[in-house]
Amino acid sequence: MRVAIINGPNLNLLGKREPRIYGTQSFEEFLTVLRTEFPAVEISYFQSNVEGELINELHRVGFEYTGIIFNPGGYTHTSVAIGDAVAAIKTPVLEVHISNVHAREEFRRHSYVSPHAIGVIAGLGLQGYALALAWFSNQTSA
Ligand code: CA2
């Protein structure tokens, strides 16, 4: 089973800035933990700060993979094009946010992705990605 993790803008700074909101671990460090915890899942990882590159990656993995775990970062709240890309692909997308977007500024409560996602996890830190992986694993073994 192949699952793609896609992170949007600024998430390359995880572990380097704003530890109170986003924690102290880099995503690359966390990825080694995920790969150990889910040996049966082939996990691809892509991060970009560029909107079109995120769309290209959604198109690349969106017809062959079992699932996509997608944190669109700030584009969640602004990008019609990213929402359209999620709507256009076949692979189910689980939207993940590290912080609780509903407990922050009002503008973070709207997502262009959520209407097209199979589900949303927010506010559980990096553990949200592990829960999303567990969900995809259970789907295929059920
Ligand atoms: O909580 C999340 O995962 C967000 O998608 C993160 C985005 C934010 O715009 C969304 O509203 C919620 C921002 C990512 C910024 O990531 C940083 C990580 C470390 C240091 C600074 C920024």
Short mmCIF file of N, CA, C and O and ligand atoms in Angstrom, two decimals:
data_model
loop_
_atom_site.label_atom_id
_atom_site.label_comp_id
_atom_site.label_asym_id
_atom_site.label_seq_id
_atom_site.Cartn_x
_atom_site.Cartn_y
_atom_site.Cartn_z
N MET A 1 0.83 -1.20 0.00
CA MET A 1 0.00 0.00 0.00
C MET A 1 0.88 1.26 0.00
O MET A 1 1.84 1.34 0.76
N ARG A 2 0.51 2.21 -0.88
CA ARG A 2 1.29 3.45 -0.95
C ARG A 2 0.44 4.62 -0.45
O ARG A 2 -0.70 4.80 -0.89
N VAL A 3 1.03 5.38 0.47
CA VAL A 3 0.37 6.59 0.97
C VAL A 3 1.34 7.75 0.80
O VAL A 3 2.54 7.65 1.12
N ALA A 4 0.82 8.86 0.24
CA ALA A 4 1.65 10.05 0.05
C ALA A 4 1.35 11.05 1.16
O ALA A 4 0.19 11.28 1.50
N ILE A 5 2.42 11.60 1.72
CA ILE A 5 2.25 12.73 2.65
C ILE A 5 2.74 13.97 1.91
O ILE A 5 3.85 14.00 1.37
N ILE A 6 1.87 14.98 1.87
CA ILE A 6 2.21 16.24 1.18
C ILE A 6 2.04 17.39 2.17
O ILE A 6 0.97 17.55 2.77
N ASN A 7 3.10 18.13 2.35
CA ASN A 7 3.07 19.31 3.23
C ASN A 7 3.25 20.58 2.42
O ASN A 7 4.10 20.65 1.53
N GLY A 8 2.46 21.59 2.77
CA GLY A 8 2.49 22.86 2.06
C GLY A 8 3.47 23.87 2.66
O GLY A 8 4.37 23.50 3.41
N PRO A 9 3.24 25.14 2.34
CA PRO A 9 4.22 26.18 2.64
C PRO A 9 4.58 26.33 4.11
O PRO A 9 3.71 26.23 4.98
N ASN A 10 5.85 26.58 4.31
CA ASN A 10 6.45 26.86 5.62
C ASN A 10 6.62 25.65 6.52
O ASN A 10 7.25 25.74 7.58
N LEU A 11 6.06 24.52 6.13
CA LEU A 11 6.17 23.34 7.00
C LEU A 11 7.58 22.75 6.97
O LEU A 11 7.92 21.91 7.79
N ASN A 12 8.44 23.26 6.06
CA ASN A 12 9.86 22.92 6.11
C ASN A 12 10.54 23.56 7.33
O ASN A 12 11.66 23.20 7.68
N LEU A 13 9.84 24.47 8.00
CA LEU A 13 10.41 25.14 9.19
C LEU A 13 10.06 24.42 10.49
O LEU A 13 10.47 24.87 11.57
N LEU A 14 9.33 23.31 10.39
CA LEU A 14 8.95 22.58 11.61
C LEU A 14 10.19 22.24 12.43
O LEU A 14 11.19 21.77 11.88
N GLY A 15 10.10 22.47 13.73
CA GLY A 15 11.22 22.17 14.62
C GLY A 15 12.22 23.29 14.72
O GLY A 15 13.12 23.26 15.56
N LYS A 16 12.08 24.29 13.84
CA LYS A 16 13.06 25.38 13.84
C LYS A 16 12.49 26.68 14.39
O LYS A 16 13.22 27.52 14.89
N ARG A 17 11.18 26.89 14.23
CA ARG A 17 10.52 28.13 14.64
C ARG A 17 9.17 27.79 15.28
O ARG A 17 8.60 26.74 15.02
N GLU A 18 8.67 28.72 16.09
CA GLU A 18 7.33 28.62 16.68
C GLU A 18 7.05 27.26 17.33
O GLU A 18 6.02 26.62 17.05
N PRO A 19 7.93 26.80 18.24
CA PRO A 19 7.72 25.47 18.85
C PRO A 19 6.45 25.38 19.69
O PRO A 19 5.89 24.29 19.84
N ARG A 20 5.97 26.55 20.19
CA ARG A 20 4.76 26.51 21.03
C ARG A 20 3.55 26.04 20.22
O ARG A 20 2.66 25.37 20.72
N ILE A 21 3.52 26.42 18.94
CA ILE A 21 2.37 26.03 18.10
C ILE A 21 2.66 24.72 17.37
O ILE A 21 1.80 23.84 17.28
N TYR A 22 3.89 24.59 16.83
CA TYR A 22 4.16 23.49 15.89
C TYR A 22 5.11 22.41 16.42
O TYR A 22 5.43 21.47 15.70
N GLY A 23 5.57 22.54 17.70
CA GLY A 23 6.42 21.52 18.29
C GLY A 23 7.90 21.70 17.96
O GLY A 23 8.30 22.69 17.34
N THR A 24 8.70 20.73 18.38
CA THR A 24 10.16 20.88 18.29
C THR A 24 10.80 19.90 17.31
O THR A 24 12.01 19.92 17.10
N GLN A 25 10.00 19.04 16.72
CA GLN A 25 10.56 18.00 15.84
C GLN A 25 10.44 18.40 14.37
O GLN A 25 9.40 18.93 13.95
N SER A 26 11.49 18.13 13.59
CA SER A 26 11.40 18.39 12.15
C SER A 26 10.57 17.27 11.52
O SER A 26 10.46 16.16 12.07
N PHE A 27 10.00 17.52 10.34
CA PHE A 27 9.17 16.49 9.72
C PHE A 27 10.02 15.31 9.28
O PHE A 27 9.59 14.16 9.35
N GLU A 28 11.25 15.59 8.85
CA GLU A 28 12.14 14.50 8.40
C GLU A 28 12.41 13.52 9.55
O GLU A 28 12.42 12.31 9.36
N GLU A 29 12.63 14.08 10.76
CA GLU A 29 12.83 13.21 11.95
C GLU A 29 11.57 12.38 12.19
O GLU A 29 11.65 11.16 12.42
N PHE A 30 10.42 13.05 12.13
CA PHE A 30 9.16 12.36 12.41
C PHE A 30 8.87 11.28 11.36
O PHE A 30 8.31 10.22 11.68
N LEU A 31 9.28 11.54 10.13
CA LEU A 31 9.06 10.59 9.04
C LEU A 31 9.74 9.24 9.31
O LEU A 31 9.18 8.19 9.01
N THR A 32 10.93 9.28 9.92
CA THR A 32 11.61 8.01 10.23
C THR A 32 10.79 7.23 11.27
O THR A 32 10.71 6.00 11.21
N VAL A 33 10.16 7.96 12.21
CA VAL A 33 9.30 7.30 13.21
C VAL A 33 8.10 6.67 12.50
O VAL A 33 7.76 5.50 12.75
N LEU A 34 7.48 7.43 11.60
CA LEU A 34 6.30 6.91 10.88
C LEU A 34 6.65 5.66 10.08
O LEU A 34 5.90 4.68 10.07
N ARG A 35 7.81 5.70 9.41
CA ARG A 35 8.19 4.54 8.57
C ARG A 35 8.46 3.31 9.43
O ARG A 35 8.21 2.18 8.99
N THR A 36 8.95 3.52 10.67
CA THR A 36 9.17 2.41 11.59
C THR A 36 7.84 1.87 12.11
O THR A 36 7.64 0.67 12.23
N GLU A 37 6.94 2.80 12.40
CA GLU A 37 5.63 2.40 12.98
C GLU A 37 4.72 1.72 11.95
O GLU A 37 3.84 0.96 12.32
N PHE A 38 4.92 2.07 10.66
CA PHE A 38 4.05 1.52 9.61
C PHE A 38 4.89 0.86 8.52
O PHE A 38 4.93 1.33 7.38
N PRO A 39 5.56 -0.28 8.87
CA PRO A 39 6.47 -0.91 7.90
C PRO A 39 5.75 -1.43 6.65
O PRO A 39 6.37 -1.57 5.61
N ALA A 40 4.45 -1.68 6.77
CA ALA A 40 3.71 -2.24 5.62
C ALA A 40 3.30 -1.15 4.62
O ALA A 40 2.80 -1.46 3.54
N VAL A 41 3.48 0.10 5.01
CA VAL A 41 3.05 1.20 4.14
C VAL A 41 4.26 1.84 3.48
O VAL A 41 5.24 2.19 4.14
N GLU A 42 4.18 1.96 2.16
CA GLU A 42 5.23 2.70 1.43
C GLU A 42 4.83 4.17 1.47
O GLU A 42 3.82 4.56 0.87
N ILE A 43 5.62 4.95 2.21
CA ILE A 43 5.25 6.35 2.44
C ILE A 43 6.12 7.26 1.58
O ILE A 43 7.35 7.27 1.72
N SER A 44 5.49 8.02 0.68
CA SER A 44 6.26 9.04 -0.04
C SER A 44 6.04 10.38 0.65
O SER A 44 4.98 10.62 1.26
N TYR A 45 7.06 11.23 0.59
CA TYR A 45 6.95 12.53 1.26
C TYR A 45 7.34 13.64 0.30
O TYR A 45 8.37 13.57 -0.36
N PHE A 46 6.50 14.69 0.27
CA PHE A 46 6.77 15.84 -0.59
C PHE A 46 6.38 17.10 0.16
O PHE A 46 5.29 17.17 0.75
N GLN A 47 7.28 18.08 0.17
CA GLN A 47 6.95 19.40 0.76
C GLN A 47 7.32 20.46 -0.25
O GLN A 47 8.36 20.40 -0.90
N SER A 48 6.44 21.47 -0.38
CA SER A 48 6.79 22.59 -1.24
C SER A 48 6.16 23.87 -0.71
O SER A 48 5.08 23.84 -0.10
N ASN A 49 6.84 24.96 -1.00
CA ASN A 49 6.29 26.29 -0.67
C ASN A 49 5.58 26.90 -1.88
O ASN A 49 5.12 28.04 -1.81
N VAL A 50 5.51 26.12 -2.98
CA VAL A 50 5.01 26.65 -4.26
C VAL A 50 3.67 25.98 -4.59
O VAL A 50 3.58 24.74 -4.70
N GLU A 51 2.64 26.79 -4.78
CA GLU A 51 1.28 26.28 -5.01
C GLU A 51 1.22 25.28 -6.18
O GLU A 51 0.66 24.18 -6.05
N GLY A 52 1.79 25.66 -7.34
CA GLY A 52 1.72 24.79 -8.52
C GLY A 52 2.44 23.47 -8.32
O GLY A 52 2.01 22.44 -8.86
N GLU A 53 3.52 23.49 -7.54
CA GLU A 53 4.24 22.23 -7.29
C GLU A 53 3.39 21.28 -6.44
O GLU A 53 3.42 20.06 -6.63
N LEU A 54 2.63 21.85 -5.51
CA LEU A 54 1.74 21.01 -4.68
C LEU A 54 0.65 20.39 -5.57
O LEU A 54 0.32 19.21 -5.43
N ILE A 55 0.13 21.19 -6.51
CA ILE A 55 -0.90 20.68 -7.42
C ILE A 55 -0.32 19.58 -8.31
O ILE A 55 -0.95 18.53 -8.50
N ASN A 56 0.89 19.80 -8.83
CA ASN A 56 1.53 18.76 -9.67
C ASN A 56 1.70 17.46 -8.89
O ASN A 56 1.50 16.37 -9.44
N GLU A 57 2.08 17.57 -7.62
CA GLU A 57 2.28 16.35 -6.81
C GLU A 57 0.93 15.66 -6.54
O GLU A 57 0.86 14.43 -6.59
N LEU A 58 -0.11 16.44 -6.29
CA LEU A 58 -1.46 15.83 -6.12
C LEU A 58 -1.85 15.07 -7.38
O LEU A 58 -2.37 13.95 -7.31
N HIS A 59 -1.57 15.66 -8.56
CA HIS A 59 -1.88 14.97 -9.83
C HIS A 59 -1.02 13.72 -9.99
O HIS A 59 -1.50 12.69 -10.48
N ARG A 60 0.24 13.79 -9.57
CA ARG A 60 1.16 12.65 -9.75
C ARG A 60 0.71 11.43 -8.94
O ARG A 60 0.70 10.31 -9.44
N VAL A 61 0.33 11.68 -7.67
CA VAL A 61 -0.01 10.54 -6.79
C VAL A 61 -1.52 10.26 -6.76
O VAL A 61 -1.94 9.23 -6.23
N GLY A 62 -2.31 11.16 -7.33
CA GLY A 62 -3.76 11.14 -7.10
C GLY A 62 -4.57 10.10 -7.84
O GLY A 62 -5.80 10.10 -7.72
N PHE A 63 -3.90 9.23 -8.63
CA PHE A 63 -4.67 8.21 -9.35
C PHE A 63 -4.17 6.79 -9.08
O PHE A 63 -4.81 5.84 -9.47
N GLU A 64 -3.01 6.68 -8.42
CA GLU A 64 -2.40 5.37 -8.20
C GLU A 64 -2.31 5.00 -6.72
O GLU A 64 -2.36 3.83 -6.38
N TYR A 65 -2.15 5.99 -5.86
CA TYR A 65 -1.90 5.71 -4.44
C TYR A 65 -3.19 5.35 -3.71
O TYR A 65 -4.30 5.69 -4.16
N THR A 66 -3.03 4.68 -2.56
CA THR A 66 -4.20 4.33 -1.74
C THR A 66 -4.75 5.55 -1.03
O THR A 66 -5.96 5.71 -0.87
N GLY A 67 -3.86 6.42 -0.57
CA GLY A 67 -4.32 7.59 0.17
C GLY A 67 -3.32 8.72 0.13
O GLY A 67 -2.14 8.52 -0.15
N ILE A 68 -3.83 9.92 0.42
CA ILE A 68 -2.98 11.11 0.51
C ILE A 68 -3.27 11.79 1.84
O ILE A 68 -4.44 12.04 2.18
N ILE A 69 -2.22 12.07 2.58
CA ILE A 69 -2.33 12.84 3.82
C ILE A 69 -1.79 14.22 3.49
O ILE A 69 -0.62 14.36 3.13
N PHE A 70 -2.66 15.21 3.56
CA PHE A 70 -2.32 16.52 2.99
C PHE A 70 -2.49 17.63 4.02
O PHE A 70 -3.59 17.81 4.56
N ASN A 71 -1.38 18.31 4.30
CA ASN A 71 -1.45 19.54 5.09
C ASN A 71 -1.13 20.69 4.14
O ASN A 71 0.04 20.94 3.84
N PRO A 72 -2.15 21.39 3.66
CA PRO A 72 -1.89 22.44 2.67
C PRO A 72 -1.35 23.74 3.26
O PRO A 72 -1.18 24.72 2.53
N GLY A 73 -1.08 23.76 4.58
CA GLY A 73 -0.55 24.96 5.22
C GLY A 73 -1.47 26.14 4.99
O GLY A 73 -2.70 26.01 4.95
N GLY A 74 -0.90 27.31 4.79
CA GLY A 74 -1.69 28.53 4.61
C GLY A 74 -2.56 28.50 3.36
O GLY A 74 -3.59 29.20 3.30
N TYR A 75 -2.20 27.68 2.36
CA TYR A 75 -3.02 27.58 1.14
C TYR A 75 -4.40 26.99 1.42
O TYR A 75 -5.33 27.15 0.63
N THR A 76 -4.51 26.28 2.56
CA THR A 76 -5.81 25.74 2.98
C THR A 76 -6.89 26.81 2.88
O THR A 76 -8.01 26.56 2.42
N HIS A 77 -6.52 28.01 3.34
CA HIS A 77 -7.51 29.07 3.54
C HIS A 77 -7.62 30.02 2.35
O HIS A 77 -8.46 30.92 2.36
N THR A 78 -6.76 29.84 1.34
CA THR A 78 -6.72 30.82 0.25
C THR A 78 -6.84 30.23 -1.16
O THR A 78 -7.16 30.96 -2.08
N SER A 79 -6.55 28.93 -1.33
CA SER A 79 -6.32 28.44 -2.68
C SER A 79 -7.49 27.66 -3.29
O SER A 79 -7.70 26.47 -2.99
N VAL A 80 -8.22 28.32 -4.17
CA VAL A 80 -9.27 27.65 -4.95
C VAL A 80 -8.62 26.57 -5.82
O VAL A 80 -9.16 25.46 -5.96
N ALA A 81 -7.43 26.85 -6.37
CA ALA A 81 -6.77 25.91 -7.28
C ALA A 81 -6.39 24.61 -6.56
O ALA A 81 -6.53 23.52 -7.14
N ILE A 82 -5.96 24.70 -5.33
CA ILE A 82 -5.62 23.48 -4.58
C ILE A 82 -6.90 22.72 -4.23
O ILE A 82 -6.94 21.49 -4.33
N GLY A 83 -7.95 23.43 -3.86
CA GLY A 83 -9.25 22.78 -3.62
C GLY A 83 -9.73 22.05 -4.88
O GLY A 83 -10.17 20.91 -4.82
N ASP A 84 -9.59 22.71 -6.04
CA ASP A 84 -9.99 22.10 -7.32
C ASP A 84 -9.18 20.83 -7.60
O ASP A 84 -9.71 19.84 -8.11
N ALA A 85 -7.87 20.88 -7.29
CA ALA A 85 -7.00 19.72 -7.55
C ALA A 85 -7.43 18.53 -6.69
O ALA A 85 -7.50 17.39 -7.17
N VAL A 86 -7.74 18.79 -5.43
CA VAL A 86 -8.18 17.70 -4.54
C VAL A 86 -9.51 17.12 -5.04
O VAL A 86 -9.71 15.91 -5.02
N ALA A 87 -10.38 18.00 -5.54
CA ALA A 87 -11.67 17.53 -6.07
C ALA A 87 -11.48 16.69 -7.33
O ALA A 87 -12.27 15.79 -7.61
N ALA A 88 -10.42 16.98 -8.10
CA ALA A 88 -10.24 16.35 -9.41
C ALA A 88 -9.60 14.96 -9.36
O ALA A 88 -9.71 14.20 -10.31
N ILE A 89 -8.90 14.65 -8.26
CA ILE A 89 -8.17 13.37 -8.22
C ILE A 89 -9.05 12.25 -7.66
O ILE A 89 -10.11 12.51 -7.08
N LYS A 90 -8.55 11.02 -7.83
CA LYS A 90 -9.33 9.84 -7.45
C LYS A 90 -9.00 9.38 -6.03
O LYS A 90 -9.85 8.91 -5.29
N THR A 91 -7.72 9.47 -5.67
CA THR A 91 -7.25 8.99 -4.37
C THR A 91 -7.84 9.85 -3.24
O THR A 91 -7.80 11.08 -3.32
N PRO A 92 -8.38 9.20 -2.18
CA PRO A 92 -8.93 9.97 -1.07
C PRO A 92 -7.86 10.79 -0.32
O PRO A 92 -6.76 10.31 -0.09
N VAL A 93 -8.24 12.00 0.01
CA VAL A 93 -7.32 12.92 0.70
C VAL A 93 -7.81 13.12 2.14
O VAL A 93 -8.97 13.46 2.37
N LEU A 94 -6.90 12.88 3.08
CA LEU A 94 -7.20 13.18 4.48
C LEU A 94 -6.44 14.46 4.83
O LEU A 94 -5.21 14.49 4.75
N GLU A 95 -7.17 15.50 5.18
CA GLU A 95 -6.56 16.81 5.48
C GLU A 95 -6.09 16.81 6.93
O GLU A 95 -6.84 16.43 7.84
N VAL A 96 -4.83 17.19 7.14
CA VAL A 96 -4.28 17.21 8.51
C VAL A 96 -3.73 18.59 8.81
O VAL A 96 -3.04 19.20 7.97
N HIS A 97 -4.03 19.09 10.00
CA HIS A 97 -3.41 20.31 10.51
C HIS A 97 -2.80 20.02 11.87
O HIS A 97 -3.43 19.37 12.72
N ILE A 98 -1.60 20.51 12.06
CA ILE A 98 -0.88 20.29 13.32
C ILE A 98 -1.58 21.04 14.46
O ILE A 98 -1.78 20.52 15.55
N SER A 99 -1.94 22.28 14.17
CA SER A 99 -2.60 23.11 15.19
C SER A 99 -4.12 22.99 15.04
O SER A 99 -4.62 22.53 14.00
N ASN A 100 -4.83 23.40 16.08
CA ASN A 100 -6.29 23.42 16.02
C ASN A 100 -6.71 24.71 15.31
O ASN A 100 -6.81 25.76 15.94
N VAL A 101 -6.94 24.60 14.03
CA VAL A 101 -7.25 25.79 13.21
C VAL A 101 -8.54 26.48 13.68
O VAL A 101 -8.72 27.67 13.42
N HIS A 102 -9.38 25.76 14.40
CA HIS A 102 -10.65 26.36 14.87
C HIS A 102 -10.48 27.15 16.16
O HIS A 102 -11.40 27.86 16.58
N ALA A 103 -9.31 27.03 16.77
CA ALA A 103 -9.07 27.76 18.02
C ALA A 103 -8.13 28.94 17.78
O ALA A 103 -7.64 29.53 18.74
N ARG A 104 -7.90 29.26 16.51
CA ARG A 104 -6.96 30.34 16.18
C ARG A 104 -7.72 31.50 15.51
O ARG A 104 -8.88 31.72 15.82
N GLU A 105 -7.08 32.22 14.61
CA GLU A 105 -7.76 33.35 13.97
C GLU A 105 -8.96 32.84 13.14
O GLU A 105 -8.93 31.73 12.61
N GLU A 106 -9.95 33.71 13.00
CA GLU A 106 -11.19 33.36 12.27
C GLU A 106 -10.88 32.85 10.84
O GLU A 106 -11.50 31.89 10.38
N PHE A 107 -9.92 33.49 10.14
CA PHE A 107 -9.68 33.12 8.73
C PHE A 107 -9.20 31.67 8.58
O PHE A 107 -9.34 31.08 7.52
N ARG A 108 -8.66 31.09 9.68
CA ARG A 108 -8.17 29.70 9.59
C ARG A 108 -9.31 28.69 9.67
O ARG A 108 -9.11 27.49 9.51
N ARG A 109 -10.53 29.17 9.94
CA ARG A 109 -11.65 28.24 10.07
C ARG A 109 -12.20 27.82 8.73
O ARG A 109 -12.95 26.85 8.63
N HIS A 110 -11.84 28.57 7.67
CA HIS A 110 -12.33 28.18 6.35
C HIS A 110 -11.26 27.41 5.58
O HIS A 110 -10.09 27.80 5.57
N SER A 111 -11.68 26.30 4.96
CA SER A 111 -10.76 25.50 4.15
C SER A 111 -11.35 25.25 2.77
O SER A 111 -12.51 24.83 2.65
N TYR A 112 -10.54 25.50 1.72
CA TYR A 112 -10.96 25.16 0.35
C TYR A 112 -10.80 23.66 0.08
O TYR A 112 -11.27 23.17 -0.94
N VAL A 113 -10.11 22.96 0.98
CA VAL A 113 -9.81 21.53 0.78
C VAL A 113 -10.86 20.64 1.45
O VAL A 113 -11.29 19.62 0.89
N SER A 114 -11.30 21.04 2.66
CA SER A 114 -12.19 20.16 3.46
C SER A 114 -13.42 19.64 2.72
O SER A 114 -13.77 18.46 2.90
N PRO A 115 -14.09 20.45 1.87
CA PRO A 115 -15.29 19.91 1.20
C PRO A 115 -14.98 18.71 0.30
O PRO A 115 -15.88 17.93 -0.02
N HIS A 116 -13.72 18.57 -0.11
CA HIS A 116 -13.35 17.49 -1.03
C HIS A 116 -12.54 16.39 -0.32
O HIS A 116 -12.11 15.42 -0.96
N ALA A 117 -12.29 16.57 0.99
CA ALA A 117 -11.48 15.59 1.75
C ALA A 117 -12.38 14.52 2.33
O ALA A 117 -13.57 14.76 2.59
N ILE A 118 -11.78 13.35 2.57
CA ILE A 118 -12.56 12.27 3.19
C ILE A 118 -12.70 12.52 4.69
O ILE A 118 -13.62 12.05 5.34
N GLY A 119 -11.80 13.32 5.25
CA GLY A 119 -11.86 13.67 6.67
C GLY A 119 -10.83 14.73 6.99
O GLY A 119 -9.98 15.07 6.15
N VAL A 120 -10.92 15.25 8.21
CA VAL A 120 -10.00 16.31 8.65
C VAL A 120 -9.54 16.00 10.07
O VAL A 120 -10.37 15.67 10.93
N ILE A 121 -8.24 16.10 10.30
CA ILE A 121 -7.68 15.96 11.66
C ILE A 121 -6.98 17.28 11.95
O ILE A 121 -6.14 17.73 11.16
N ALA A 122 -7.29 17.90 13.08
CA ALA A 122 -6.65 19.17 13.41
C ALA A 122 -6.38 19.25 14.91
O ALA A 122 -7.19 18.80 15.72
N GLY A 123 -5.21 19.78 15.25
CA GLY A 123 -4.93 20.11 16.64
C GLY A 123 -4.25 19.02 17.44
O GLY A 123 -4.03 19.20 18.64
N LEU A 124 -3.88 17.92 16.79
CA LEU A 124 -3.28 16.81 17.54
C LEU A 124 -1.77 16.74 17.33
O LEU A 124 -1.14 15.73 17.62
N GLY A 125 -1.20 17.83 16.82
CA GLY A 125 0.25 17.86 16.58
C GLY A 125 0.64 16.90 15.48
O GLY A 125 -0.20 16.49 14.65
N LEU A 126 1.90 16.48 15.48
CA LEU A 126 2.37 15.56 14.44
C LEU A 126 1.67 14.21 14.52
O LEU A 126 1.59 13.47 13.53
N GLN A 127 1.15 13.89 15.70
CA GLN A 127 0.42 12.63 15.86
C GLN A 127 -0.75 12.50 14.89
O GLN A 127 -1.17 11.38 14.55
N GLY A 128 -1.26 13.64 14.44
CA GLY A 128 -2.36 13.62 13.46
C GLY A 128 -1.98 12.84 12.21
O GLY A 128 -2.80 12.14 11.62
N TYR A 129 -0.71 12.95 11.79
CA TYR A 129 -0.26 12.23 10.58
C TYR A 129 -0.25 10.72 10.86
O TYR A 129 -0.58 9.92 9.98
N ALA A 130 0.15 10.32 12.09
CA ALA A 130 0.19 8.89 12.44
C ALA A 130 -1.25 8.34 12.48
O ALA A 130 -1.51 7.22 12.01
N LEU A 131 -2.17 9.14 13.01
CA LEU A 131 -3.57 8.69 13.06
C LEU A 131 -4.15 8.55 11.65
O LEU A 131 -4.91 7.63 11.37
N ALA A 132 -3.76 9.47 10.77
CA ALA A 132 -4.22 9.41 9.38
C ALA A 132 -3.68 8.13 8.71
O ALA A 132 -4.42 7.44 8.01
N LEU A 133 -2.42 7.82 8.96
CA LEU A 133 -1.83 6.59 8.39
C LEU A 133 -2.54 5.35 8.92
O LEU A 133 -2.81 4.41 8.17
N ALA A 134 -2.82 5.36 10.23
CA ALA A 134 -3.52 4.21 10.85
C ALA A 134 -4.89 4.05 10.19
O ALA A 134 -5.33 2.93 9.92
N TRP A 135 -5.55 5.17 9.90
CA TRP A 135 -6.88 5.10 9.28
C TRP A 135 -6.81 4.46 7.90
O TRP A 135 -7.57 3.53 7.58
N PHE A 136 -5.84 4.91 7.07
CA PHE A 136 -5.70 4.30 5.73
C PHE A 136 -5.34 2.82 5.84
O PHE A 136 -5.85 2.00 5.08
N SER A 137 -4.48 2.45 6.82
CA SER A 137 -4.10 1.05 7.00
C SER A 137 -5.32 0.21 7.33
O SER A 137 -5.50 -0.89 6.78
N ASN A 138 -6.17 0.71 8.23
CA ASN A 138 -7.38 -0.04 8.61
C ASN A 138 -8.37 -0.17 7.47
O ASN A 138 -9.06 -1.18 7.34
N GLN A 139 -8.45 0.85 6.62
CA GLN A 139 -9.37 0.81 5.48
C GLN A 139 -9.08 -0.35 4.56
O GLN A 139 -9.98 -1.04 4.12
N THR A 140 -7.78 -0.58 4.28
CA THR A 140 -7.45 -1.61 3.30
C THR A 140 -7.47 -3.01 3.92
O THR A 140 -7.72 -3.97 3.23
N SER A 141 -7.24 -3.09 5.26
CA SER A 141 -7.24 -4.43 5.88
C SER A 141 -8.66 -4.84 6.28
O SER A 141 -8.89 -5.96 6.65
N ALA A 142 -9.62 -3.88 6.22
CA ALA A 142 -11.01 -4.19 6.67
C ALA A 142 -11.75 -5.01 5.63
O ALA A 142 -11.42 -5.04 4.47
O1 CA2 B 1 -1.72 23.75 11.79
C1 CA2 B 1 -1.34 23.51 10.64
O2 CA2 B 1 -0.83 22.45 10.31
C2 CA2 B 1 -1.44 24.61 9.56
O3 CA2 B 1 -1.74 24.00 8.32
C3 CA2 B 1 -0.07 25.27 9.50
C4 CA2 B 1 -0.02 26.48 8.59
C5 CA2 B 1 -1.16 27.44 8.91
O4 CA2 B 1 -1.17 28.51 7.96
C6 CA2 B 1 -2.50 26.76 8.90
O5 CA2 B 1 -3.49 27.70 9.25
C7 CA2 B 1 -2.53 25.61 9.89
C8 CA2 B 1 1.30 27.23 8.74
C9 CA2 B 1 2.50 26.39 8.63
C10 CA2 B 1 3.66 27.14 9.20
O6 CA2 B 1 4.55 26.20 9.70
C11 CA2 B 1 5.56 26.64 10.49
C12 CA2 B 1 6.28 25.67 11.14
C13 CA2 B 1 7.28 26.05 11.97
C14 CA2 B 1 7.59 27.38 12.13
C15 CA2 B 1 6.89 28.35 11.46
C16 CA2 B 1 5.87 27.97 10.62
#
